[in-house]
Short mmCIF file of C-alpha atoms (C1' of nucleotides) in Angstrom, two decimals:
data_model
loop_
_atom_site.label_atom_id
_atom_site.label_comp_id
_atom_site.label_asym_id
_atom_site.label_seq_id
_atom_site.Cartn_x
_atom_site.Cartn_y
_atom_site.Cartn_z
CA MET A 249 8.27 -116.93 58.97
CA PRO A 250 5.45 -113.88 59.44
CA ASP A 251 5.78 -113.01 55.91
CA VAL A 252 3.12 -110.01 56.41
CA ASN A 253 3.66 -107.22 55.30
CA ARG A 254 5.92 -108.35 52.60
CA VAL A 255 4.95 -105.69 50.31
CA LEU A 256 6.36 -103.28 52.97
CA SER A 257 10.01 -103.45 53.56
CA ARG A 258 10.91 -102.88 56.93
CA ARG A 259 12.08 -99.31 56.02
CA ASP A 260 8.69 -98.43 54.57
CA ARG A 261 7.31 -99.81 57.39
CA VAL A 262 9.20 -97.11 60.27
CA ARG A 263 8.39 -94.41 57.67
CA ALA A 264 4.96 -94.55 57.90
CA ALA A 265 5.16 -94.76 61.72
CA THR A 266 7.41 -91.86 61.78
CA GLN A 267 4.85 -90.23 59.41
CA SER A 268 1.72 -90.72 61.32
CA GLU A 269 3.97 -89.80 64.73
CA LEU A 270 4.75 -86.48 62.45
CA THR A 271 0.96 -85.71 62.44
CA ALA A 272 -0.05 -86.88 65.55
CA ALA A 273 2.56 -84.10 67.08
CA ALA A 274 1.18 -81.71 64.87
CA ARG A 275 -2.50 -82.71 66.18
CA GLU A 276 -1.10 -82.07 70.04
CA LEU A 277 0.25 -78.77 69.25
CA LEU A 278 -3.29 -77.85 67.05
CA VAL A 279 -5.24 -79.05 70.26
CA THR A 280 -2.88 -77.18 72.70
CA GLY A 281 -1.85 -74.16 70.92
CA GLY A 282 -3.90 -73.19 68.16
CA THR A 283 -2.92 -73.27 64.08
CA GLU A 284 -0.19 -71.11 64.30
CA ALA A 285 1.55 -73.01 67.41
CA VAL A 286 1.94 -75.68 64.38
CA THR A 287 5.51 -74.99 63.60
CA VAL A 288 7.56 -77.25 61.45
CA ARG A 289 10.26 -76.92 63.93
CA SER A 290 7.79 -77.84 67.01
CA ILE A 291 7.00 -80.79 65.15
CA ALA A 292 10.12 -81.91 64.57
CA SER A 293 11.54 -81.44 68.09
CA ALA A 294 8.55 -83.19 69.61
CA LEU A 295 10.34 -85.98 67.54
CA GLY A 296 13.77 -85.38 69.03
CA MET A 297 14.44 -84.18 65.26
CA THR A 298 15.45 -81.02 63.72
CA ALA A 299 13.43 -78.79 60.96
CA PRO A 300 14.63 -80.06 58.29
CA ALA A 301 14.14 -83.82 58.48
CA ILE A 302 10.68 -83.32 58.08
CA TYR A 303 11.16 -82.83 54.43
CA ARG A 304 12.04 -86.32 54.18
CA TYR A 305 8.65 -86.85 54.93
CA PHE A 306 6.53 -84.46 53.60
CA ASP A 307 6.80 -82.09 50.88
CA SER A 308 5.81 -79.02 52.74
CA ARG A 309 4.24 -78.03 55.91
CA GLU A 310 0.73 -77.81 54.04
CA ALA A 311 1.62 -81.33 52.47
CA LEU A 312 1.57 -82.59 56.35
CA LEU A 313 -1.28 -80.85 57.75
CA ASP A 314 -3.13 -82.22 54.65
CA ALA A 315 -2.20 -85.87 55.93
CA LEU A 316 -3.35 -84.98 59.53
CA ILE A 317 -6.76 -83.83 58.06
CA ASP A 318 -7.09 -87.64 56.06
CA ALA A 319 -6.07 -88.90 59.44
CA LEU A 320 -8.92 -87.06 61.13
CA TYR A 321 -11.53 -87.81 58.72
CA ASP A 322 -10.59 -91.32 59.34
CA GLU A 323 -10.96 -91.10 63.07
CA LEU A 324 -14.08 -89.39 62.93
CA ALA A 325 -15.21 -91.83 60.17
CA ALA A 326 -14.19 -94.91 62.18
CA GLU A 327 -16.16 -93.30 65.40
CA LEU A 328 -19.10 -92.74 63.75
CA ILE A 329 -19.67 -95.71 61.87
CA ALA A 330 -18.72 -97.79 65.28
CA VAL A 331 -21.57 -95.70 66.60
CA ARG A 332 -23.55 -96.32 63.69
CA ASP A 333 -23.05 -100.06 63.78
CA ALA A 334 -23.81 -100.30 67.81
CA ALA A 335 -27.25 -98.90 67.72
CA GLY A 336 -29.75 -100.96 67.31
CA SER A 337 -32.81 -100.16 65.52
CA LEU A 338 -32.85 -97.86 62.71
CA ALA A 339 -33.55 -94.88 64.43
CA GLY A 340 -31.06 -95.07 66.56
CA ARG A 341 -28.71 -95.52 64.20
CA PHE A 342 -29.64 -92.30 62.85
CA LEU A 343 -29.72 -89.98 65.98
CA GLU A 344 -26.78 -91.46 67.51
CA THR A 345 -24.60 -91.01 64.67
CA SER A 346 -25.83 -87.35 64.53
CA ARG A 347 -24.88 -86.90 68.11
CA ALA A 348 -22.20 -88.78 67.84
CA PHE A 349 -20.76 -85.89 65.06
CA ARG A 350 -21.74 -83.47 67.41
CA ARG A 351 -20.27 -84.83 70.35
CA TRP A 352 -16.74 -85.16 68.07
CA ALA A 353 -16.84 -82.09 66.68
CA LEU A 354 -17.05 -80.26 70.55
CA ALA A 355 -14.23 -82.61 72.21
CA HIS A 356 -12.33 -81.62 69.16
CA ARG A 357 -12.88 -78.13 68.55
CA ALA A 358 -9.73 -77.51 67.01
CA GLU A 359 -9.55 -80.64 64.65
CA PHE A 360 -13.09 -79.63 63.67
CA GLY A 361 -12.12 -76.12 62.84
CA LEU A 362 -9.52 -77.83 60.42
CA LEU A 363 -11.75 -80.28 58.62
CA PHE A 364 -15.21 -78.11 58.47
CA GLY A 365 -13.72 -75.02 58.84
CA ALA A 366 -13.25 -71.77 56.38
CA PRO A 367 -10.78 -73.40 54.11
CA ILE A 368 -7.45 -72.44 54.54
CA PRO A 369 -5.83 -71.49 51.12
CA GLY A 370 -3.45 -74.75 50.22
CA VAL A 371 -4.36 -76.73 53.06
CA GLY A 372 -7.28 -79.13 52.90
CA GLU A 373 -8.15 -77.50 49.36
CA LEU A 374 -11.31 -77.86 48.19
CA GLY A 375 -10.16 -78.88 45.13
CA ALA A 376 -10.36 -82.44 44.02
CA ALA A 377 -8.94 -83.97 47.18
CA GLY A 378 -11.57 -82.15 49.06
CA GLU A 379 -14.37 -83.02 47.13
CA ASP A 380 -13.30 -86.83 47.47
CA ARG A 381 -13.24 -86.62 51.11
CA GLY A 382 -16.66 -85.45 51.25
CA ARG A 383 -17.84 -87.79 48.91
CA ARG A 384 -16.19 -90.84 50.94
CA PHE A 385 -17.52 -88.68 54.73
CA GLY A 386 -21.12 -88.45 52.44
CA ALA A 387 -21.43 -92.26 51.86
CA LEU A 388 -21.46 -92.90 55.71
CA TRP A 389 -24.15 -91.31 56.13
CA LEU A 390 -25.71 -92.08 52.53
CA GLU A 391 -25.95 -95.57 53.83
CA LEU A 392 -28.22 -94.50 56.71
CA PHE A 393 -31.07 -93.15 54.06
CA ILE A 394 -30.76 -95.72 51.70
CA GLU A 395 -32.31 -97.87 54.79
CA LEU A 396 -34.46 -94.88 55.21
CA ALA A 397 -36.08 -94.76 51.89
CA ALA A 398 -36.14 -98.67 51.69
CA ARG A 399 -38.09 -98.75 55.00
CA ASP A 400 -40.59 -96.16 53.58
CA ARG A 401 -40.57 -94.83 50.37
CA ASP A 402 -43.09 -91.76 51.42
CA VAL A 403 -39.83 -90.34 53.36
CA VAL A 404 -38.38 -89.48 49.91
CA ARG A 405 -41.19 -87.65 48.76
CA TRP A 406 -40.66 -84.10 48.71
CA ARG A 407 -43.19 -81.53 49.72
CA ARG A 408 -42.61 -78.66 47.31
CA PRO A 409 -41.91 -79.14 43.86
CA ILE A 410 -37.78 -79.87 43.23
CA PRO A 411 -36.58 -77.23 40.50
CA GLU A 412 -35.09 -78.86 37.42
CA ARG A 413 -31.88 -77.39 38.11
CA LEU A 414 -31.32 -79.03 41.59
CA ARG A 415 -32.72 -82.40 40.37
CA ALA A 416 -29.83 -82.17 37.65
CA GLN A 417 -27.19 -81.60 39.83
CA VAL A 418 -28.11 -84.56 42.45
CA THR A 419 -28.47 -86.78 39.26
CA ASP A 420 -24.78 -86.01 38.51
CA TYR A 421 -23.93 -86.37 41.81
CA VAL A 422 -25.56 -89.92 41.89
CA GLU A 423 -24.02 -90.77 39.03
CA SER A 424 -20.56 -89.77 40.24
CA ILE A 425 -21.13 -92.19 43.15
CA GLY A 426 -22.05 -95.12 40.88
CA GLY A 427 -25.76 -94.86 41.37
CA VAL A 428 -26.04 -96.66 44.47
CA VAL A 429 -28.67 -94.38 45.48
CA ASP A 430 -31.98 -92.41 43.67
CA THR A 431 -32.14 -89.13 43.00
CA ASP A 432 -34.89 -88.14 45.58
CA THR A 433 -33.11 -90.30 48.51
CA ALA A 434 -29.34 -88.27 47.58
CA LEU A 435 -31.27 -85.01 47.82
CA LEU A 436 -32.97 -85.78 51.35
CA PHE A 437 -29.75 -86.68 52.20
CA LEU A 438 -27.91 -83.63 50.95
CA ALA A 439 -30.65 -81.23 52.91
CA CYS A 440 -30.43 -83.38 56.42
CA TRP A 441 -26.47 -83.25 56.10
CA GLU A 442 -27.30 -79.28 55.17
CA ARG A 443 -28.96 -79.05 58.78
CA LEU A 444 -26.97 -81.14 60.66
CA TYR A 445 -23.71 -80.40 59.58
CA GLY A 446 -24.91 -76.32 59.65
CA ALA A 447 -26.24 -76.91 63.43
CA VAL A 448 -22.58 -78.57 64.55
CA CYS A 449 -20.67 -75.43 62.64
CA THR A 450 -22.82 -72.98 64.21
CA GLU A 451 -22.45 -74.14 67.38
CA VAL A 452 -18.27 -75.41 67.31
CA PHE A 453 -17.84 -72.06 65.79
CA GLY A 454 -18.79 -69.97 68.56
CA HIS A 455 -21.64 -68.17 66.66
CA LEU A 456 -24.38 -69.15 69.25
CA ALA A 457 -22.46 -67.95 72.65
CA PHE A 458 -23.76 -64.43 72.35
CA ALA A 459 -26.82 -66.02 73.66
CA LEU A 460 -26.29 -70.01 74.69
CA ASP A 461 -23.58 -71.19 76.79
CA ASP A 462 -24.55 -74.59 75.71
CA ALA A 463 -26.37 -75.58 72.75
CA GLU A 464 -27.33 -79.09 72.99
CA GLU A 465 -30.54 -78.81 73.56
CA LEU A 466 -31.30 -76.66 70.70
CA PHE A 467 -29.06 -79.12 68.37
CA GLU A 468 -31.63 -82.06 70.11
CA ASP A 469 -34.48 -79.75 68.71
CA GLN A 470 -32.82 -79.26 65.53
CA LEU A 471 -32.30 -83.02 65.40
CA LEU A 472 -35.56 -84.31 66.38
CA ASP A 473 -36.96 -81.90 63.82
CA VAL A 474 -35.16 -83.56 60.74
CA ALA A 475 -36.08 -87.27 62.57
CA GLU A 476 -39.97 -86.29 62.48
CA ARG A 477 -38.91 -85.42 58.83
CA LEU A 478 -37.47 -89.04 58.30
CA GLY A 479 -40.56 -90.73 59.69
CA ILE A 480 -38.42 -91.37 62.78
CA GLY A 481 -40.22 -91.07 66.21
CA PRO A 482 -38.95 -89.64 69.07
CA SER A 483 -35.74 -92.23 70.62
CA MET B 157 -17.83 -21.21 59.00
CA PRO B 158 -18.74 -25.19 59.45
CA ASP B 159 -17.47 -25.85 62.57
CA VAL B 160 -19.03 -29.83 62.12
CA ASN B 161 -16.80 -32.46 63.45
CA ARG B 162 -15.20 -29.86 66.04
CA VAL B 163 -15.02 -32.72 68.49
CA LEU B 164 -12.64 -34.66 65.64
CA SER B 165 -9.31 -32.83 65.27
CA ARG B 166 -7.80 -32.40 61.80
CA ARG B 167 -5.26 -34.69 62.32
CA ASP B 168 -7.71 -37.45 64.26
CA ARG B 169 -9.55 -37.14 61.08
CA VAL B 170 -6.93 -37.89 58.90
CA ARG B 171 -5.75 -40.40 60.85
CA ALA B 172 -9.52 -42.40 61.01
CA ALA B 173 -8.94 -42.06 57.25
CA THR B 174 -5.75 -43.66 57.16
CA GLN B 175 -7.08 -46.55 59.55
CA SER B 176 -9.81 -47.42 57.28
CA GLU B 177 -7.46 -47.30 54.19
CA LEU B 178 -5.24 -49.52 56.19
CA THR B 179 -8.44 -52.10 56.59
CA ALA B 180 -9.62 -52.07 53.04
CA ALA B 181 -5.89 -52.55 51.79
CA ALA B 182 -6.22 -55.65 53.98
CA ARG B 183 -9.19 -56.82 52.61
CA GLU B 184 -8.07 -56.44 49.24
CA LEU B 185 -5.37 -58.48 50.06
CA LEU B 186 -7.30 -60.98 51.38
CA VAL B 187 -10.04 -61.40 48.93
CA THR B 188 -6.69 -62.01 46.17
CA GLY B 189 -4.52 -64.06 48.46
CA GLY B 190 -6.34 -65.62 50.93
CA THR B 191 -5.66 -64.91 54.73
CA GLU B 192 -1.87 -65.53 54.51
CA ALA B 193 -1.38 -62.96 52.07
CA VAL B 194 -2.39 -60.17 54.00
CA THR B 195 0.85 -59.46 55.45
CA VAL B 196 1.84 -56.00 57.31
CA ARG B 197 4.17 -55.06 54.73
CA SER B 198 1.98 -55.84 51.59
CA ILE B 199 -0.55 -53.79 53.57
CA ALA B 200 1.87 -50.48 54.17
CA SER B 201 3.35 -50.85 50.96
CA ALA B 202 -0.55 -50.79 49.85
CA LEU B 203 -0.70 -47.00 50.79
CA GLY B 204 3.33 -46.39 49.94
CA MET B 205 4.64 -46.78 53.27
CA THR B 206 6.55 -49.06 55.40
CA ALA B 207 5.87 -51.95 57.48
CA PRO B 208 6.69 -50.51 60.73
CA ALA B 209 4.31 -46.99 60.23
CA ILE B 210 1.24 -49.63 60.50
CA TYR B 211 1.62 -49.78 64.27
CA ARG B 212 1.37 -46.33 64.78
CA TYR B 213 -2.23 -46.89 63.61
CA PHE B 214 -2.83 -50.40 65.30
CA ASP B 215 -0.92 -52.39 68.02
CA SER B 216 -0.46 -55.26 65.93
CA ARG B 217 -1.70 -57.18 62.72
CA GLU B 218 -4.22 -58.87 64.73
CA ALA B 219 -5.42 -55.74 65.73
CA LEU B 220 -5.72 -54.64 62.39
CA LEU B 221 -7.24 -57.60 61.29
CA ASP B 222 -10.02 -57.34 64.45
CA ALA B 223 -10.77 -53.60 63.08
CA LEU B 224 -11.39 -55.06 59.16
CA ILE B 225 -13.92 -57.52 61.01
CA ASP B 226 -15.66 -54.77 62.81
CA ALA B 227 -15.73 -52.62 59.28
CA LEU B 228 -17.48 -56.03 57.61
CA TYR B 229 -19.90 -56.57 60.47
CA ASP B 230 -21.23 -52.92 59.28
CA GLU B 231 -20.96 -53.25 55.90
CA LEU B 232 -22.72 -56.50 56.00
CA ALA B 233 -24.90 -55.40 58.51
CA ALA B 234 -26.14 -52.12 56.84
CA GLU B 235 -26.71 -54.06 53.56
CA LEU B 236 -29.07 -56.23 55.59
CA ILE B 237 -30.56 -53.70 57.18
CA ALA B 238 -31.47 -51.88 54.00
CA VAL B 239 -32.68 -54.88 52.41
CA ARG B 240 -34.58 -55.75 55.11
CA ASP B 241 -36.12 -52.03 55.08
CA ALA B 242 -36.90 -52.01 51.37
CA ALA B 243 -38.96 -55.07 51.30
CA GLY B 244 -42.81 -54.62 51.93
CA SER B 245 -44.34 -57.36 53.48
CA LEU B 246 -43.25 -58.73 56.89
CA ALA B 247 -42.58 -62.11 55.08
CA GLY B 248 -41.02 -60.30 52.10
CA ARG B 249 -38.60 -58.77 54.75
CA PHE B 250 -37.35 -61.63 56.45
CA LEU B 251 -37.05 -63.80 53.23
CA GLU B 252 -35.41 -61.27 51.40
CA THR B 253 -32.99 -60.45 54.34
CA SER B 254 -32.14 -64.11 54.68
CA ARG B 255 -31.25 -64.41 51.09
CA ALA B 256 -29.19 -60.92 51.21
CA PHE B 257 -27.14 -62.48 53.79
CA ARG B 258 -26.36 -65.58 51.49
CA ARG B 259 -25.68 -63.51 48.52
CA TRP B 260 -23.41 -61.60 50.73
CA ALA B 261 -21.54 -64.67 52.19
CA LEU B 262 -21.31 -66.14 48.52
CA ALA B 263 -19.90 -63.07 46.95
CA HIS B 264 -17.72 -62.33 49.73
CA ARG B 265 -16.37 -65.99 50.54
CA ALA B 266 -13.21 -64.85 52.07
CA GLU B 267 -14.72 -61.84 54.10
CA PHE B 268 -17.53 -64.20 55.80
CA GLY B 269 -14.61 -66.79 56.26
CA LEU B 270 -12.91 -64.21 58.57
CA LEU B 271 -16.23 -63.26 60.16
CA PHE B 272 -17.69 -66.65 60.53
CA GLY B 273 -15.02 -69.43 60.34
CA ALA B 274 -13.30 -71.30 62.37
CA PRO B 275 -11.99 -68.85 65.32
CA ILE B 276 -8.34 -68.06 64.46
CA PRO B 277 -6.91 -67.73 67.98
CA GLY B 278 -6.35 -64.21 68.59
CA VAL B 279 -8.16 -62.63 65.93
CA GLY B 280 -11.71 -61.99 66.14
CA GLU B 281 -11.77 -63.78 69.16
CA LEU B 282 -15.11 -65.39 70.55
CA GLY B 283 -14.29 -63.81 73.72
CA ALA B 284 -16.31 -60.65 75.12
CA ALA B 285 -15.79 -58.58 72.01
CA GLY B 286 -17.05 -61.50 69.74
CA GLU B 287 -19.91 -61.97 72.02
CA ASP B 288 -20.87 -58.18 71.60
CA ARG B 289 -20.66 -58.37 67.58
CA GLY B 290 -22.95 -61.84 67.50
CA ARG B 291 -25.40 -59.94 69.75
CA ARG B 292 -25.68 -56.56 67.65
CA PHE B 293 -25.81 -59.08 64.60
CA GLY B 294 -28.19 -61.09 66.29
CA ALA B 295 -30.42 -57.78 66.99
CA LEU B 296 -30.88 -57.23 63.02
CA TRP B 297 -32.61 -60.74 62.98
CA LEU B 298 -34.19 -60.36 66.38
CA GLU B 299 -36.77 -57.18 65.53
CA LEU B 300 -38.09 -59.05 62.98
CA PHE B 301 -38.92 -62.24 65.09
CA ILE B 302 -40.43 -59.43 67.72
CA GLU B 303 -42.17 -58.18 64.40
CA LEU B 304 -43.59 -61.75 63.48
CA ALA B 305 -44.55 -63.09 67.06
CA ALA B 306 -46.56 -59.63 67.44
CA ARG B 307 -48.54 -60.10 64.15
CA ASP B 308 -49.55 -64.30 65.39
CA ARG B 309 -48.51 -65.33 68.85
CA ASP B 310 -49.26 -69.21 67.64
CA VAL B 311 -46.03 -69.02 65.88
CA VAL B 312 -43.61 -68.90 68.85
CA ARG B 313 -45.51 -71.71 70.54
CA TRP B 314 -43.04 -74.91 70.78
CA ARG B 315 -44.10 -78.27 69.33
CA ARG B 316 -42.21 -80.10 71.99
CA PRO B 317 -41.53 -79.69 75.94
CA ILE B 318 -38.83 -76.71 76.27
CA PRO B 319 -36.38 -77.94 78.50
CA GLU B 320 -35.65 -76.45 81.51
CA ARG B 321 -31.85 -75.41 81.14
CA LEU B 322 -32.48 -74.28 77.58
CA ARG B 323 -35.36 -71.93 78.66
CA ALA B 324 -33.05 -70.51 81.51
CA GLN B 325 -30.21 -70.07 79.36
CA VAL B 326 -32.78 -68.08 76.91
CA THR B 327 -34.28 -66.18 79.59
CA ASP B 328 -30.48 -65.17 80.75
CA TYR B 329 -29.72 -64.10 77.08
CA VAL B 330 -32.87 -62.17 76.99
CA GLU B 331 -32.11 -60.11 80.04
CA SER B 332 -28.59 -59.68 78.76
CA ILE B 333 -30.18 -57.88 75.91
CA GLY B 334 -32.15 -55.59 78.54
CA GLY B 335 -35.46 -57.98 77.85
CA VAL B 336 -36.64 -56.16 74.62
CA VAL B 337 -38.20 -59.69 74.24
CA ASP B 338 -40.42 -62.16 75.74
CA THR B 339 -38.37 -65.89 76.25
CA ASP B 340 -40.40 -67.86 73.57
CA THR B 341 -39.76 -65.33 70.51
CA ALA B 342 -35.91 -65.28 71.38
CA LEU B 343 -36.10 -68.96 71.11
CA LEU B 344 -37.57 -69.25 68.24
CA PHE B 345 -34.93 -66.54 67.13
CA LEU B 346 -32.25 -68.88 68.11
CA ALA B 347 -33.57 -71.85 66.37
CA CYS B 348 -33.81 -69.95 62.93
CA TRP B 349 -30.69 -68.28 62.93
CA GLU B 350 -28.59 -71.81 64.00
CA ARG B 351 -30.60 -73.11 60.72
CA LEU B 352 -30.08 -70.34 58.05
CA TYR B 353 -26.19 -69.95 59.28
CA GLY B 354 -25.87 -73.48 59.34
CA ALA B 355 -26.74 -73.38 55.81
CA VAL B 356 -24.96 -70.82 54.49
CA CYS B 357 -22.14 -71.99 56.56
CA THR B 358 -22.20 -75.61 54.94
CA GLU B 359 -22.45 -73.96 51.21
CA VAL B 360 -20.05 -71.05 51.71
CA PHE B 361 -16.97 -73.50 53.23
CA GLY B 362 -17.60 -75.95 50.34
CA HIS B 363 -19.21 -78.69 52.36
CA LEU B 364 -21.61 -79.49 49.61
CA ALA B 365 -19.21 -78.97 46.66
CA PHE B 366 -18.94 -83.00 46.52
CA ALA B 367 -22.50 -82.96 45.36
CA LEU B 368 -23.65 -79.35 44.32
CA ASP B 369 -22.19 -76.52 41.95
CA ASP B 370 -25.06 -74.33 43.32
CA ALA B 371 -26.95 -74.88 46.59
CA GLU B 372 -29.30 -72.08 45.93
CA GLU B 373 -32.29 -73.97 45.40
CA LEU B 374 -31.47 -76.11 48.75
CA PHE B 375 -30.97 -73.42 50.31
CA GLU B 376 -34.30 -71.74 49.14
CA ASP B 377 -36.25 -74.98 50.11
CA GLN B 378 -34.72 -74.72 53.70
CA LEU B 379 -35.63 -71.12 53.60
CA LEU B 380 -39.32 -71.85 52.74
CA ASP B 381 -39.20 -74.71 55.49
CA VAL B 382 -38.23 -72.06 58.10
CA ALA B 383 -40.86 -69.58 56.57
CA GLU B 384 -43.71 -72.21 56.95
CA ARG B 385 -42.45 -72.94 60.56
CA LEU B 386 -42.88 -68.50 61.10
CA GLY B 387 -45.87 -68.82 59.34
CA ILE B 388 -45.39 -66.91 56.37
CA GLY B 389 -46.67 -68.64 53.18
CA PRO B 390 -44.77 -68.73 49.90
CA SER B 391 -43.41 -65.28 48.60
"C1'" DT C 295 5.07 -15.52 64.51
"C1'" DC C 296 7.56 -18.74 66.67
"C1'" DC C 297 8.41 -22.45 69.98
"C1'" DG C 298 7.96 -26.72 71.88
"C1'" DT C 299 5.11 -31.23 71.39
"C1'" DT C 300 3.67 -34.68 69.47
"C1'" DT C 301 2.42 -37.76 65.68
"C1'" DC C 302 4.04 -39.73 61.48
"C1'" DG C 303 7.02 -42.45 58.70
"C1'" DT C 304 11.85 -44.03 57.81
"C1'" DT C 305 15.73 -47.31 58.47
"C1'" DA C 306 18.33 -50.65 60.74
"C1'" DA C 307 17.79 -54.43 63.37
"C1'" DC C 308 16.17 -59.20 65.99
"C1'" DG C 309 13.71 -63.33 66.77
"C1'" DT C 310 11.24 -66.86 64.72
"C1'" DT C 311 8.97 -68.96 60.45
"C1'" DG C 312 9.01 -72.06 55.81
"C1'" DT C 313 12.11 -74.14 53.05
"C1'" DT C 314 16.79 -75.51 50.47
"C1'" DC C 315 21.72 -77.17 50.04
"C1'" DA C 316 25.57 -79.41 51.34
"C1'" DC C 317 26.82 -82.59 54.05
"C1'" DT C 318 27.64 -86.97 57.02
"C1'" DT C 319 26.30 -91.02 59.45
"C1'" DG C 320 24.55 -95.37 59.49
"C1'" DC C 321 20.64 -98.65 58.95
"C1'" DG C 322 18.89 -102.46 55.68
"C1'" DC C 323 18.80 -104.53 51.32
"C1'" DG C 324 20.91 -107.41 48.01
"C1'" DC D 195 29.74 -108.55 53.53
"C1'" DG D 196 29.80 -103.84 51.75
"C1'" DC D 197 27.55 -101.04 49.18
"C1'" DG D 198 23.54 -97.47 48.78
"C1'" DC D 199 20.54 -94.99 49.77
"C1'" DA D 200 17.88 -92.76 52.87
"C1'" DA D 201 17.71 -90.21 56.95
"C1'" DG D 202 19.23 -86.54 59.53
"C1'" DT D 203 22.14 -82.13 60.41
"C1'" DG D 204 23.72 -77.49 60.45
"C1'" DA D 205 24.13 -73.39 57.78
"C1'" DA D 206 21.95 -70.13 55.43
"C1'" DC D 207 17.93 -67.53 52.37
"C1'" DA D 208 14.00 -64.86 52.22
"C1'" DA D 209 9.87 -63.16 54.21
"C1'" DC D 210 6.90 -62.63 58.70
"C1'" DG D 211 5.75 -59.81 62.46
"C1'" DT D 212 7.36 -56.10 65.74
"C1'" DT D 213 10.73 -53.19 68.16
"C1'" DA D 214 14.24 -48.98 68.62
"C1'" DA D 215 16.34 -45.07 67.59
"C1'" DC D 216 15.90 -41.49 64.92
"C1'" DG D 217 14.52 -37.44 61.55
"C1'" DA D 218 10.90 -34.42 59.65
"C1'" DA D 219 6.61 -32.58 59.31
"C1'" DA D 220 2.24 -30.47 61.68
"C1'" DC D 221 -0.30 -28.95 65.33
"C1'" DG D 222 -1.43 -26.13 69.53
"C1'" DG D 223 -0.57 -22.19 72.91
"C1'" DA D 224 2.26 -17.96 74.05
#
DNA sequence: TCCGTTTCGTTAACGTTGTTCACTTGCGCG
DNA sequence: CGCGCAAGTGAACAACGTTAACGAAACGGA
């Protein structure tokens, strides 16, 4: 007899299934109608049930959106990891992962807004949970930088003196993730992440739309800048 | 007799005053309680009146928020222009304006989220009005780049070949603002704006919080990078 | 100065939102 | 098999944005 999932009873399994169907319905509503279209009643009726039933699965609307955020993080992370591990060279892994990040953001603007936009108070709270998400998502990139640093230590050398306070903060961060990386590499990662996320954010939120319909080439230029800084030649 | 403001009747003046009192009240609520705290009823009662009265001044809650966005843009622009024009050298004007942008964003996180965050459907609509806002705000920076380019034409030379499509888009943009600048300078402005806005966005929205409590030095590093690119030595 | 019009603000109400409560149904575990 | 608990329902509540009908005050022209 298939004794897999013994730890989860049948009830628990259908419950978990319903939960993810609910977040999926919420996502669909988010994509088609924006944030305000994702109402508890709409979500419920998408599964053919009434609003109060939702509260058997989530404590509140916010908790449901929080679960959606988690699922989206997982989806995005899985996609990036797949792209990263599919590319051949180390340079290709970095470039393709970065491009995949932008591509996902543009293909899923609404979801990106939920994950990375202005924090809605109560939802996606940038408190403990949010920081943990950031840490896990950062780890995905961090591995690339560890590889890059291992290949060429010169890459992590800073052009300018590093302010004492900045170094201290980065050291604390490194410690918080178990010291799997040295401070210099972590700093390099943070600076590059800031650039890449920033570029994607600017474009997705439409703050280049006053000038450009499609900022792909501009992103590509920024990316090549970063790559150069990382000792990666043009792919 | 003081015949100033003849074009605006007394009624029109107190009406305009009430309108800005309403947006100010909305802002106060936004700052203290987040987006969802800014309800029509709360705004009204802050001025000692009831909710429906609001509709004598704005077509909807969204229209009120839109007016608030405009006021905030004006405030931010005024502050940046003041800083820009106070600094002595051209280099100082660029650096201080950039720093002032970050400072304003951090000091007014909620407002920044409204202006530059994920576009809320219906509010701040990144349509025609949004693009116009972007254009006006961009003009503020653009003047700096015109000065920079006038001082040293080498600065606007691109390190990589500029893709045809990108050049075409930038040319269109230049045309849309009356051709007050050449394509190369506009491109340089857009790339730098993307970096600076991106860095501020990353920090304000808390997407470095998993690692850094204060990203000031990281921003400063990015800023000095950009400055170097612009032929500006360290200030 | 007085009158008609316009504006401002109110109260009442409607539909919708998130959420709670009391209740029924029926599946799944012991 | 039968009991228990989880799942789902309908009614209800407060608060939301918004509209309608109405009264009062203020303005502009004769």
